[in-house]
CSV table of C-alpha atoms in Angstrom, one decimal:
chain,number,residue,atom,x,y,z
A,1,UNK,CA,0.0,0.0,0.0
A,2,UNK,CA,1.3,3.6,-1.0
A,3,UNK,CA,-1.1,5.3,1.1
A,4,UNK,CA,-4.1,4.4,3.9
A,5,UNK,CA,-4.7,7.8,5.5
A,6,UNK,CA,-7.3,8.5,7.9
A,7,UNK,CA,-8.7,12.4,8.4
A,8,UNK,CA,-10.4,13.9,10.8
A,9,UNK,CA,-11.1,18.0,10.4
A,10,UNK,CA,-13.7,20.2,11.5
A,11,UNK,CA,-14.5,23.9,12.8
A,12,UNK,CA,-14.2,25.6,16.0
A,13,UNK,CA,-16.3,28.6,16.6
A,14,UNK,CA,-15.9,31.4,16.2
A,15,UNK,CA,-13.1,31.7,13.1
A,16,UNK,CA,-11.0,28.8,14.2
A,17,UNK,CA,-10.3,25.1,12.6
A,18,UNK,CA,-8.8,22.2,12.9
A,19,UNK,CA,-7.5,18.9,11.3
A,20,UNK,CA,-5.8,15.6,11.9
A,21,UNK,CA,-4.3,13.3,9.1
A,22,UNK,CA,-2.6,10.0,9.8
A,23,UNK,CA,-1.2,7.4,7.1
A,24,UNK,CA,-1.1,3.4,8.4
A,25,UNK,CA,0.2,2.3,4.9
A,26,UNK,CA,3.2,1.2,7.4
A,27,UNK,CA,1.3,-0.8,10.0
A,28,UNK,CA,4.3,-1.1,12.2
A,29,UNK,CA,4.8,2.8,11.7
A,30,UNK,CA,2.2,4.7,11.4
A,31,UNK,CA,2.9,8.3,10.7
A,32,UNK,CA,0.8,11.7,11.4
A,33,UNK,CA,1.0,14.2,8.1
A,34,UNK,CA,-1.3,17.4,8.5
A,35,UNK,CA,-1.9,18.0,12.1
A,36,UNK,CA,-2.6,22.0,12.8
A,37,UNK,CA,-5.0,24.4,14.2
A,38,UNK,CA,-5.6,27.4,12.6
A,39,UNK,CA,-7.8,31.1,12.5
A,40,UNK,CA,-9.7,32.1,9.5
A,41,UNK,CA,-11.5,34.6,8.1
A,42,UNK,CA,-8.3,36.8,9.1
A,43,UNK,CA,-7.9,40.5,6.6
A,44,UNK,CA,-7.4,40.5,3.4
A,45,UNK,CA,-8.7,36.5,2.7
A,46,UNK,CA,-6.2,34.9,5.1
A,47,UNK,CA,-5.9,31.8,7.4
A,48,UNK,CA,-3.3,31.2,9.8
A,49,UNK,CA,-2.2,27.1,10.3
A,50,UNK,CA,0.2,26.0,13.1
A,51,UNK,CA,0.9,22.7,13.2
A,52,UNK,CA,2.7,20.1,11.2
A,53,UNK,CA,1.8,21.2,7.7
A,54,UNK,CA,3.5,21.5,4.1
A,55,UNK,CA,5.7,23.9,3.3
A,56,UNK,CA,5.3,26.8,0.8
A,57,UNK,CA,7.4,25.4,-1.9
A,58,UNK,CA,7.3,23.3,-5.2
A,59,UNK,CA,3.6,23.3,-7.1
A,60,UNK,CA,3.7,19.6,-7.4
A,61,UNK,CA,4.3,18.9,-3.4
A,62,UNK,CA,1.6,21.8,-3.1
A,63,UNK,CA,-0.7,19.4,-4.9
A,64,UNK,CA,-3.0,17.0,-3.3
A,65,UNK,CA,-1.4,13.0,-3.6
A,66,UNK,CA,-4.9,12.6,-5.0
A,67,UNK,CA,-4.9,14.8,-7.7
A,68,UNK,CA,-1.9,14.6,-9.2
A,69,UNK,CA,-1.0,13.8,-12.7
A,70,UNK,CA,1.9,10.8,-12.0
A,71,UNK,CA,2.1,8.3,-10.0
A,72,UNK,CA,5.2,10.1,-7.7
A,73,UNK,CA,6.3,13.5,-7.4
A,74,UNK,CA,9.2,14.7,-9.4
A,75,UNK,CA,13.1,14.4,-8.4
A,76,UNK,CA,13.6,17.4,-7.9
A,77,UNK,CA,10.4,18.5,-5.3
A,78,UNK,CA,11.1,15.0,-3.2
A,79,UNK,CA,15.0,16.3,-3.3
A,80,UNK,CA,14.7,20.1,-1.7
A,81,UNK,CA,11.0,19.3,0.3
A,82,UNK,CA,11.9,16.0,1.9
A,83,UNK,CA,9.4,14.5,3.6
A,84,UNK,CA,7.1,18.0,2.6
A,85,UNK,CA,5.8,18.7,6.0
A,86,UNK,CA,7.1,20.3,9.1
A,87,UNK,CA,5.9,22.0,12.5
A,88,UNK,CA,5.7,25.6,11.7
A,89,UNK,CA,2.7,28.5,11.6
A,90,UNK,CA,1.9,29.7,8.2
A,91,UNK,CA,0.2,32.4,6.4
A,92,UNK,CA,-2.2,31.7,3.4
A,93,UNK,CA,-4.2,34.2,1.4
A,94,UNK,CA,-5.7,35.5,-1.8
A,95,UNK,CA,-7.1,38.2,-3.5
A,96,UNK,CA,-10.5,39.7,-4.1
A,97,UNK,CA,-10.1,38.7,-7.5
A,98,UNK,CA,-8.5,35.2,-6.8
A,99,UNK,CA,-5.8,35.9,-9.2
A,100,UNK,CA,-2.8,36.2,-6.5
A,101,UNK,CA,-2.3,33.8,-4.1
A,102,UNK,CA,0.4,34.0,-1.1
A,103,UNK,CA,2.0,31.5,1.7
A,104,UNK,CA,4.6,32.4,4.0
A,105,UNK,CA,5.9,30.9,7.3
A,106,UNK,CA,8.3,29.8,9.3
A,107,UNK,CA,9.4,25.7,10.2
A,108,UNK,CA,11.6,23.8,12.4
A,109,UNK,CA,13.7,21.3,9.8
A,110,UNK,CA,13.6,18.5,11.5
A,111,UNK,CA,10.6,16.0,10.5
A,112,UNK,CA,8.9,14.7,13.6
A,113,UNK,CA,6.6,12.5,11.6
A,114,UNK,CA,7.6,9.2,13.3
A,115,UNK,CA,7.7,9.7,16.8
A,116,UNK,CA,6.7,13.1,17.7
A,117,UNK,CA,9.8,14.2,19.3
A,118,UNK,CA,11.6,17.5,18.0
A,119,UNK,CA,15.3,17.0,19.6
A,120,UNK,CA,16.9,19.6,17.6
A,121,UNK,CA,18.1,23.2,18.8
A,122,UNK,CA,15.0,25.6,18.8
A,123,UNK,CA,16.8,28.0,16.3
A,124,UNK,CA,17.6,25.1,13.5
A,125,UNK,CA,14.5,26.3,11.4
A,126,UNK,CA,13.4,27.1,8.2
A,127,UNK,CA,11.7,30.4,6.5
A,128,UNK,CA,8.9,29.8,3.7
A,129,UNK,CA,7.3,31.5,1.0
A,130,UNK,CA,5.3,31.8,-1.9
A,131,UNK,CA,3.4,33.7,-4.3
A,132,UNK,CA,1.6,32.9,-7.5
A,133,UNK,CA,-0.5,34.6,-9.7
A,134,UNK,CA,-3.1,33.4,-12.4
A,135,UNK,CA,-3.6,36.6,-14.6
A,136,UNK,CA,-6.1,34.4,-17.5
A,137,UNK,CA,-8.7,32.4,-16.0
A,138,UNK,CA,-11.8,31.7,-18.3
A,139,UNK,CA,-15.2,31.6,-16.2
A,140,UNK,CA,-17.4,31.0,-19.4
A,141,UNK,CA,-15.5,27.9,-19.9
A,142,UNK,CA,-15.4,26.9,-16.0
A,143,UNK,CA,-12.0,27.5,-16.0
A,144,UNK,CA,-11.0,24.8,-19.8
A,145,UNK,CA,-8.3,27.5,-20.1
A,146,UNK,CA,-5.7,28.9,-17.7
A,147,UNK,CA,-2.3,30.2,-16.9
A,148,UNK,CA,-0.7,29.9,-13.4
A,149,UNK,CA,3.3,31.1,-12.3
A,150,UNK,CA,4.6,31.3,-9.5
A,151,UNK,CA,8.1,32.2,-7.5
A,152,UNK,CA,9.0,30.5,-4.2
A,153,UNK,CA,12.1,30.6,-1.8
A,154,UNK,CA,13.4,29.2,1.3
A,155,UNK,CA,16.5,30.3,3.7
A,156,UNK,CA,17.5,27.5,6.3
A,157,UNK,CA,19.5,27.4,9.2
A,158,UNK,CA,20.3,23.7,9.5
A,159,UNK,CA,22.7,21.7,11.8
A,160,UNK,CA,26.1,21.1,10.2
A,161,UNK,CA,27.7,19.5,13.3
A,162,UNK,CA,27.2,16.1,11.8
A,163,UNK,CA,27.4,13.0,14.3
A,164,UNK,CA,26.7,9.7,13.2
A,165,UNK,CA,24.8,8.7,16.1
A,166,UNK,CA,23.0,12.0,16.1
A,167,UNK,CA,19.3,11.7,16.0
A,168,UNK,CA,19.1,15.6,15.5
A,169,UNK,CA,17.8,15.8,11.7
A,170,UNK,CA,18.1,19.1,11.1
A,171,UNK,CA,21.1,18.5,9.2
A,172,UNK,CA,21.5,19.9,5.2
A,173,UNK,CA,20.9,16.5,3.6
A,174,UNK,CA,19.0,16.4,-0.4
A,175,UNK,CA,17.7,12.8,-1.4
A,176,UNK,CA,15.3,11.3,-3.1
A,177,UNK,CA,13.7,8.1,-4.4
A,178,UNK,CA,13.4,7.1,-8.3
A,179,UNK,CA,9.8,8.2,-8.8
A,180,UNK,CA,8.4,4.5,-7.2
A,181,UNK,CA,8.3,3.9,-3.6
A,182,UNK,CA,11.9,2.4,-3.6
A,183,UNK,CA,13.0,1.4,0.3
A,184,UNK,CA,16.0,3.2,-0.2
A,185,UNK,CA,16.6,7.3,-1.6
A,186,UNK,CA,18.6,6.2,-4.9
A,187,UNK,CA,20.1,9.8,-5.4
A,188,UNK,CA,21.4,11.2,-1.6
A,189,UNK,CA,24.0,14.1,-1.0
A,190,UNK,CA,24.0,12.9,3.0
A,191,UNK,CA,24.4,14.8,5.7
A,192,UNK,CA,26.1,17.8,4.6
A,193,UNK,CA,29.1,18.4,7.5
A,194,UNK,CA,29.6,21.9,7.7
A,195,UNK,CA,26.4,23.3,6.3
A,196,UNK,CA,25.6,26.3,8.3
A,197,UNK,CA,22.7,27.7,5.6
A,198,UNK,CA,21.1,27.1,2.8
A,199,UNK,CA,18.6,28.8,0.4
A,200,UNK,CA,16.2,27.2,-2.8
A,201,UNK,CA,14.2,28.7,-4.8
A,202,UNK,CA,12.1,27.8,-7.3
A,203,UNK,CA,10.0,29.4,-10.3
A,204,UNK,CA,6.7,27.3,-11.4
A,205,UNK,CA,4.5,27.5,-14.6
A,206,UNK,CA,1.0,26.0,-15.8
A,207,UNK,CA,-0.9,26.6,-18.9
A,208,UNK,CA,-3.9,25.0,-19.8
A,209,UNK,CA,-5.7,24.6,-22.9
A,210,UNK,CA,-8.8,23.0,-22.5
A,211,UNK,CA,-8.1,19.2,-22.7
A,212,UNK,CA,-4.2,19.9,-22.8
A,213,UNK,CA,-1.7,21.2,-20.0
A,214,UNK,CA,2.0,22.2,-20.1
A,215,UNK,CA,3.4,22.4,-16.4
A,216,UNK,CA,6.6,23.0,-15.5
A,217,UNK,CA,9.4,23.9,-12.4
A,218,UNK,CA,12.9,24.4,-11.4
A,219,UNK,CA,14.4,24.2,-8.1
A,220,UNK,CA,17.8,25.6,-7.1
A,221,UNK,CA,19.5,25.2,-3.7
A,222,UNK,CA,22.7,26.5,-2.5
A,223,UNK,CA,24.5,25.5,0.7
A,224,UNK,CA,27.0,27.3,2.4
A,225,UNK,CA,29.7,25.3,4.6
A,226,UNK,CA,32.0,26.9,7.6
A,227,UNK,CA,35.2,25.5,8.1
A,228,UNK,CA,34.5,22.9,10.6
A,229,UNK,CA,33.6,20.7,7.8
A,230,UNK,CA,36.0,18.7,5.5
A,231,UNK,CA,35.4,21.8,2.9
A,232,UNK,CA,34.6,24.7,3.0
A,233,UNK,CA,33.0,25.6,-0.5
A,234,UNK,CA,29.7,26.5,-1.0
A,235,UNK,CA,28.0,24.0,-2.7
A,236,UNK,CA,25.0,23.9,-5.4
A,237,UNK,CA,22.3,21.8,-6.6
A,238,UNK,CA,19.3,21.8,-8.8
A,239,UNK,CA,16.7,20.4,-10.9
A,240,UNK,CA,14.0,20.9,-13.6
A,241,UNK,CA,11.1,19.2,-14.8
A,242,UNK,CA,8.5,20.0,-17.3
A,243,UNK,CA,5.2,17.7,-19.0
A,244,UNK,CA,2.5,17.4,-20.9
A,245,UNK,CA,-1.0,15.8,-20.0
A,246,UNK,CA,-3.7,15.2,-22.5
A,247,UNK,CA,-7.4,13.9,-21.8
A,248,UNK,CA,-8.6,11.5,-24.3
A,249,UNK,CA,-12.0,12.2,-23.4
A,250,UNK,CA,-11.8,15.7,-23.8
A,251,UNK,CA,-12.1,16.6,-19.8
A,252,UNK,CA,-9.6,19.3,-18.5
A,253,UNK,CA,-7.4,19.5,-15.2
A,254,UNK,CA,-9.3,22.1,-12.9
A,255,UNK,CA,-7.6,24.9,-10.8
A,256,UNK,CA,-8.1,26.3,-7.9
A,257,UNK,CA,-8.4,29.7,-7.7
A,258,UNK,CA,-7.5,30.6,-3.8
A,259,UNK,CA,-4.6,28.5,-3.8
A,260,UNK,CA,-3.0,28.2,-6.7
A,261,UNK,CA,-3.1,24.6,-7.1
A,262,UNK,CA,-4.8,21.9,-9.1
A,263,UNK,CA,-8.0,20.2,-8.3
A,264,UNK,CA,-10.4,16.9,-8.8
A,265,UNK,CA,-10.6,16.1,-12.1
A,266,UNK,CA,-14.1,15.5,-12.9
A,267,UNK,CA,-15.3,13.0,-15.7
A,268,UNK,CA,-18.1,14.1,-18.2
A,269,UNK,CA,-19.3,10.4,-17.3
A,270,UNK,CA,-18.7,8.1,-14.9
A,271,UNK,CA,-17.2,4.7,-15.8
A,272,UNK,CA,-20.8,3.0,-15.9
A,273,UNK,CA,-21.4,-0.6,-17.5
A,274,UNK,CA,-24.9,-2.5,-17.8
A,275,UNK,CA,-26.8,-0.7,-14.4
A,276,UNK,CA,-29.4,1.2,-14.1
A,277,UNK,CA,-28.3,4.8,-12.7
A,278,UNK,CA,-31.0,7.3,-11.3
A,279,UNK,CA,-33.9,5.0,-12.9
A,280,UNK,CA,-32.5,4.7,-16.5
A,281,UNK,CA,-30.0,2.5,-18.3
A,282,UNK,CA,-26.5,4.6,-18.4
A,283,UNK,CA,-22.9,3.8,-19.7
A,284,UNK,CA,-19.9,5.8,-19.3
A,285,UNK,CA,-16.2,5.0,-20.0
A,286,UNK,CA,-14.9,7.7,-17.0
A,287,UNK,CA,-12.3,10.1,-18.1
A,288,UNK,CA,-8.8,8.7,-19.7
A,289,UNK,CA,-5.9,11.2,-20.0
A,290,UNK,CA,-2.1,10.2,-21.2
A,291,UNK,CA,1.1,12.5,-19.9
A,292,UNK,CA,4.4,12.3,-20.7
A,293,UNK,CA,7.7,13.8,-18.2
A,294,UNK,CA,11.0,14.9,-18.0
A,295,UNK,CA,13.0,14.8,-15.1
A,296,UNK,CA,16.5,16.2,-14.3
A,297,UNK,CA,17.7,16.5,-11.1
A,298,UNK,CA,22.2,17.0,-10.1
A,299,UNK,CA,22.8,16.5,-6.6
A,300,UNK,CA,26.8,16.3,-7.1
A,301,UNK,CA,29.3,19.2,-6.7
A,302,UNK,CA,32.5,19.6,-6.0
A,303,UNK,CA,33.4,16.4,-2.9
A,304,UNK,CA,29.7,15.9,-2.5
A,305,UNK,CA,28.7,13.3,-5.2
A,306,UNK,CA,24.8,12.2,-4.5
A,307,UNK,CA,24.4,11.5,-8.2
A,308,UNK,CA,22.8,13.1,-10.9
A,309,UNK,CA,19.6,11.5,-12.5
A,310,UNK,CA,17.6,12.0,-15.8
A,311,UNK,CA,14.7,10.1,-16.8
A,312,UNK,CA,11.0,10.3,-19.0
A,313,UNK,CA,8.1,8.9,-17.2
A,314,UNK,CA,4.8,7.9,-19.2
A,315,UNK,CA,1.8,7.6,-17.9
A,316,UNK,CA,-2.3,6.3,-18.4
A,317,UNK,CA,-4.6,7.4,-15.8
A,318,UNK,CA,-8.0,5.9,-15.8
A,319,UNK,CA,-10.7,8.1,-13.8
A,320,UNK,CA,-13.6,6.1,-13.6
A,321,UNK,CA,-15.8,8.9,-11.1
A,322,UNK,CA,-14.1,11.9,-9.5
A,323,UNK,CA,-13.1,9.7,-6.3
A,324,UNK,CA,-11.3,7.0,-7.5
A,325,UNK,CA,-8.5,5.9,-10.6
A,326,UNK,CA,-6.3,3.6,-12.0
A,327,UNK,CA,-2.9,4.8,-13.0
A,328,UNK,CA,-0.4,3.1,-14.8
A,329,UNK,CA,3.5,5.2,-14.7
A,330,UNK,CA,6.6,3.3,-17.0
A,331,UNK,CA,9.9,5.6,-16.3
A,332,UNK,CA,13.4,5.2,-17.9
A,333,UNK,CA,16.2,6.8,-16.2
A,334,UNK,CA,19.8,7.3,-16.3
A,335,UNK,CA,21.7,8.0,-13.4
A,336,UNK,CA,25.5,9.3,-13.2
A,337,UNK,CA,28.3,11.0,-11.2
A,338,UNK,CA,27.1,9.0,-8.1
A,339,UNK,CA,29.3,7.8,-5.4
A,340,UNK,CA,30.6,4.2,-5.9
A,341,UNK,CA,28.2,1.8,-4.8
A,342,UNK,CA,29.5,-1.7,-5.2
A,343,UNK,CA,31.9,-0.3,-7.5
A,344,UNK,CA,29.7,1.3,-9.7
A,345,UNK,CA,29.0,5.1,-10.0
A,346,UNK,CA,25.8,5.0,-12.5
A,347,UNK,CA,23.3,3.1,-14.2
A,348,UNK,CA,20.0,3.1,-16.4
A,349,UNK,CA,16.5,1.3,-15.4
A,350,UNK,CA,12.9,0.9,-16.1
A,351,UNK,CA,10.2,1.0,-13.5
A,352,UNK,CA,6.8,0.6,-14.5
A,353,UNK,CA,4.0,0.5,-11.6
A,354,UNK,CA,0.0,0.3,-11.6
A,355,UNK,CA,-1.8,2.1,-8.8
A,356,UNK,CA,-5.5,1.8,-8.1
A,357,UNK,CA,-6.7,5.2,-5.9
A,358,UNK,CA,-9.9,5.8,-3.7
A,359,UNK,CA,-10.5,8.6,-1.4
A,360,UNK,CA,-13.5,10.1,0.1
């Protein structure tokens, strides 16, 4: 199981709400995700979250699991948001006009997902923002045709007093897994000794044309290292991705407008065979849509080699109502410049994966 997540959210009066989400797809392991409290109705369309949330960054990790157009996130978004969530009170807001859309906060670094225990120093945290703005947005059409950007950053005080036996995770470490739930991060830069700060940023784009969409980021992070490391140069990273989607059955990827994400997609009709529906016969073959990614992510520089990776991921999603899906995700990558492992410091692969997806 990828995910089995349980919810729980509701309202406290006056302006105030609240919300608890665990996942038990590791039985022995359970983890909490969103677990916050917040204020609403605040000026100017805001609500205030503190809690363990996600952090402003990255469209894609913005994106609800459930809505989104692959299987798995890209490299580069699972590399520079690990883990997505952290304790910290953020800002969200919009416009009269719902055409810009804000998030800022701040966030302790390390991840307290498993056992609810922060451990790190109270100052190891984390500043977060973003803003994003959706200047064509056509009502008559219910929103067929759109264009979103955005810009994000991030500036991080981590712990670069790296200890092996340390089980402080505040430390600068980038890593991620191949896009499949792999046990183990394929591309990791470690625990970056020395790393007093680090920044990312990241610019976003999204156009779509009725049936058709175009999305694509890039992510940049730079790490600076004192001298009580083995080096002292700075260090930098990045990574870019862009795709295409296309719905067979002429549906369209839905935005939405105060938070500058996507939304469900919503078949024209549902995947129906031989029943009677509402008191007459009905059929309906749900909504199919093909994508097609590129993924580039370089997490080596200078001594730090956590390899650099490549790869096109194709995909078949089957909606058969606006609650549940089958996907299907076939990726070829190439990865290179990676530490010796076994000898070996690169290699190419195919992954291919089927994933069927309910949630209500």
């Amino acid at each position: 199981f990828r995910r089995i997540r349980m919810e729980f959210s509701g309202d406290i009066p006056q302006n105030m709400e609240w919300r608890l989400q665990v996942d038990f797809a590791d039985p022995n392991d359970p983890q909490f995700k969103d677990v916050y409290l917040g204020w609403n109705d605040l000026p100017f369309n805001q609500t205030l979250l503190v809690g363990n949330q996600k952090r402003p960054i990255g469209l894609d990790q913005l994106n609800s699991s459930r809505y989104n157009v692959f299987m798995e996130r890209p490299l580069v978004i699972d590399a520079f948001t690990d883990d997505y969530r952290r304790v910290g009170a953020c800002m969200y807001g919009f416009d009269d006009a719902e055409e810009v859309h804000w998030r800022y906060g701040v966030f302790c670094l390390e991840n307290i997902a498993n056992d609810g225990v922060y451990r790190g120093n109270s100052l190891q945290q984390g500043g977060y923002g973003r803003i994003s703005f959706c200047p064509w947005y056509d009502t008559a059409s219910d929103g067929r045709y759109y264009y979103h950007f955005a810009t994000a950053g991030a500036f991080a005080d981590p712990d670069g007093n790296v200890q092996p036996s340390d089980s402080n995770l505040n430390e600068a470490r980038f890593r991620t897994r191949p896009e499949a739930r792999t046990e183990s991060r394929w591309l990791d830069t470690g625990a970056i000794a020395g790393a007093n700060t680090y920044e990312t940023v990241g610019l976003e784009s999204m156009l779509n044309l009725g049936d058709w969409q175009f999305t694509g980021e890039y992510l940049a992070t730079f790490v600076q290292r004192g001298s009580s490391g083995p080096s002292s140069d700075d260090l930098f990273f990045h990574g870019v991705y862009a795709y295409a989607s296309y719905f067979l059955t002429g549906e369209h990827v839905p935005y939405e407008r105060s938070s500058g994400t996507i939304g469900r997609v919503k078949p024209f009709r549902n995947f129906v065979w031989g029943e009677r529906l509402r008191g007459r016969d009905s059929c309906g073959i749900g909504a199919w849509q093909i994508a097609a990614r590129y993924d580039f992510l370089d997490l080596s520089n200078r001594d730090i080699l956590g390899g650099s990776e490549q790869n096109c991921t194709f995909a078949l999603n089957w909606h058969w109502n606006p609650y549940s899906k089958l996907q299907f995700d076939a990726t070829h990558g190439d990865i290179t410049n990676h530490r010796p492992i076994g000898g070996y410091t690169g290699g190419d692969f195919w992954i291919m994966g089927a994933r069927f997806n309910c949630d209500f």
